[in-house]
Structure formats: C-alpha cells, structure tokens
mmCIF file of C-alpha atoms in Angstrom:
data_model
loop_
_atom_site.group_PDB
_atom_site.id
_atom_site.type_symbol
_atom_site.label_atom_id
_atom_site.label_comp_id
_atom_site.label_asym_id
_atom_site.label_seq_id
_atom_site.Cartn_x
_atom_site.Cartn_y
_atom_site.Cartn_z
ATOM 1 C CA UNK A 139 5.007 2.386 13.821
ATOM 2 C CA UNK A 140 4.194 0.255 10.797
ATOM 3 C CA UNK A 141 6.685 -1.877 8.921
ATOM 4 C CA UNK A 142 6.754 0.426 5.894
ATOM 5 C CA UNK A 143 7.208 3.472 8.130
ATOM 6 C CA UNK A 144 10.072 1.742 9.922
ATOM 7 C CA UNK A 145 11.730 0.731 6.649
ATOM 8 C CA UNK A 146 11.332 4.309 5.447
ATOM 9 C CA UNK A 147 13.914 5.200 8.093
ATOM 10 C CA UNK A 148 16.327 2.596 6.713
ATOM 11 C CA UNK A 149 16.792 -1.115 6.251
ATOM 12 C CA UNK A 150 16.221 -3.606 9.043
ATOM 13 C CA UNK A 151 16.299 -7.319 9.696
ATOM 14 C CA UNK A 152 13.112 -9.336 10.009
ATOM 15 C CA UNK A 153 13.797 -9.798 13.724
ATOM 16 C CA UNK A 154 14.319 -6.026 14.164
ATOM 17 C CA UNK A 155 10.887 -5.491 12.611
ATOM 18 C CA UNK A 156 9.068 -8.295 14.430
ATOM 19 C CA UNK A 157 9.737 -7.217 18.024
ATOM 20 C CA UNK A 158 8.366 -3.653 17.947
ATOM 21 C CA UNK A 159 5.414 -4.806 15.834
ATOM 22 C CA UNK A 160 4.522 -7.426 18.443
ATOM 23 C CA UNK A 161 4.731 -10.218 15.870
ATOM 24 C CA UNK A 162 6.448 -13.570 15.817
ATOM 25 C CA UNK A 163 9.338 -14.055 13.396
ATOM 26 C CA UNK A 164 7.156 -16.400 11.346
ATOM 27 C CA UNK A 165 4.351 -13.849 11.211
ATOM 28 C CA UNK A 166 6.735 -11.061 10.212
ATOM 29 C CA UNK A 167 8.322 -13.249 7.518
ATOM 30 C CA UNK A 168 4.870 -13.821 6.023
ATOM 31 C CA UNK A 169 4.068 -10.113 6.267
ATOM 32 C CA UNK A 170 7.357 -9.173 4.573
ATOM 33 C CA UNK A 171 6.722 -11.825 1.903
ATOM 34 C CA UNK A 172 3.392 -10.214 1.018
ATOM 35 C CA UNK A 173 4.978 -6.749 0.891
ATOM 36 C CA UNK A 174 7.755 -8.167 -1.286
ATOM 37 C CA UNK A 175 5.242 -9.762 -3.683
ATOM 38 C CA UNK A 176 3.502 -6.383 -3.891
ATOM 39 C CA UNK A 177 6.813 -4.803 -4.907
ATOM 40 C CA UNK A 178 6.977 -2.539 -1.857
ATOM 41 C CA UNK A 179 9.849 -4.277 -0.070
ATOM 42 C CA UNK A 180 12.950 -6.119 -1.220
ATOM 43 C CA UNK A 181 14.923 -8.547 0.884
ATOM 44 C CA UNK A 182 18.302 -10.181 0.739
ATOM 45 C CA UNK A 183 19.986 -12.843 2.801
ATOM 46 C CA UNK A 184 22.982 -11.553 4.767
ATOM 47 C CA UNK A 185 24.525 -14.524 6.482
ATOM 48 C CA UNK A 186 21.816 -15.865 8.782
ATOM 49 C CA UNK A 187 19.819 -12.637 8.623
ATOM 50 C CA UNK A 188 17.061 -11.637 6.185
ATOM 51 C CA UNK A 189 17.595 -7.906 5.480
ATOM 52 C CA UNK A 190 14.637 -5.784 4.343
ATOM 53 C CA UNK A 191 14.519 -2.440 2.539
ATOM 54 C CA UNK A 192 11.840 -0.364 0.847
ATOM 55 C CA UNK A 193 11.527 -0.915 -2.899
ATOM 56 C CA UNK A 194 10.722 2.664 -3.866
ATOM 57 C CA UNK A 195 9.864 1.781 -7.468
ATOM 58 C CA UNK A 196 6.919 -0.224 -6.134
ATOM 59 C CA UNK A 197 5.527 2.924 -4.547
ATOM 60 C CA UNK A 198 5.665 4.722 -7.893
ATOM 61 C CA UNK A 199 3.530 1.964 -9.418
ATOM 62 C CA UNK A 200 1.135 2.072 -6.477
ATOM 63 C CA UNK A 201 0.847 5.866 -6.716
ATOM 64 C CA UNK A 202 0.038 5.620 -10.438
ATOM 65 C CA UNK A 203 -2.608 2.945 -9.782
ATOM 66 C CA UNK A 204 -4.151 4.981 -6.956
ATOM 67 C CA UNK A 205 -4.302 8.109 -9.112
ATOM 68 C CA UNK A 206 -6.058 6.174 -11.892
ATOM 69 C CA UNK A 207 -8.441 4.679 -9.334
ATOM 70 C CA UNK A 208 -9.176 8.147 -7.923
ATOM 71 C CA UNK A 209 -9.756 9.586 -11.392
ATOM 72 C CA UNK A 210 -12.220 6.823 -12.356
ATOM 73 C CA UNK A 211 -14.127 7.188 -9.074
ATOM 74 C CA UNK A 212 -14.264 10.953 -9.563
ATOM 75 C CA UNK A 213 -15.720 10.474 -13.067
ATOM 76 C CA UNK A 214 -18.301 8.024 -11.718
ATOM 77 C CA UNK A 215 -19.322 10.436 -8.975
ATOM 78 C CA UNK A 216 -19.675 13.222 -11.525
ATOM 79 C CA UNK A 217 -21.956 11.028 -13.644
ATOM 80 C CA UNK A 218 -23.990 10.108 -10.570
ATOM 81 C CA UNK A 219 -24.336 13.773 -9.676
ATOM 82 C CA UNK A 220 -25.584 14.494 -13.208
ATOM 83 C CA UNK A 221 -28.212 11.740 -12.919
ATOM 84 C CA UNK A 222 -29.387 13.016 -9.530
ATOM 85 C CA UNK A 223 -29.626 16.590 -10.804
ATOM 86 C CA UNK A 224 -31.519 15.472 -13.915
ATOM 87 C CA UNK A 225 -34.026 13.523 -11.789
ATOM 88 C CA UNK A 226 -34.522 16.531 -9.520
ATOM 89 C CA UNK A 227 -35.304 18.699 -12.539
ATOM 90 C CA UNK A 228 -37.693 16.057 -13.935
ATOM 91 C CA UNK A 229 -39.602 15.970 -10.635
ATOM 92 C CA UNK A 230 -39.943 19.739 -10.598
ATOM 93 C CA UNK A 231 -41.594 19.838 -14.030
#
C-alpha cells in the first residue's frame, strides 16, 4: 500500500508509514517532505512524533491540472488526426 493510500485511511506518524513501506525513517521523511511540498500531505509535530495527514485541497488542484492536461492532449490528438486524414486524402487524389 502506498503512502497516500495509507494516509487516505487516516493520519499516521512517519515511523508508522516507514515500516510497511520498507523505508528508513530518513527516506520516509524525505518522501513525506516532497509530498508536503506538492501540497498533498500536511504534517505537524506532536511531541517527538511527526504526524502526517492528507491535504485534500492539494488533490483538488492536482485534479484540475490533470483535467487541463488531458484536455490539451485530446485537442492535440484531434489536430494530429486531422492532419493524418488530410494527408491520406491528398495521397488518394
């Protein structure tokens, strides 16, 4: 199970996440830091523990970006299809 999947079930400490993922604490801290920079995870210090939770607003931004990316790629593929069809017709004449 991935870190984001695990956090989707509820918050967890860095050490709770590291063990099942087969990562060192240092490696998991770096991983969480990247997810936090991306706006997908938020953390807070609770005593000696770093607590992690999903930052759902980050997923909304990511979903918007992905939809825009998909739309642009779809438009490009449509234009490519038009070019291919036009060239086929030109060869036939």
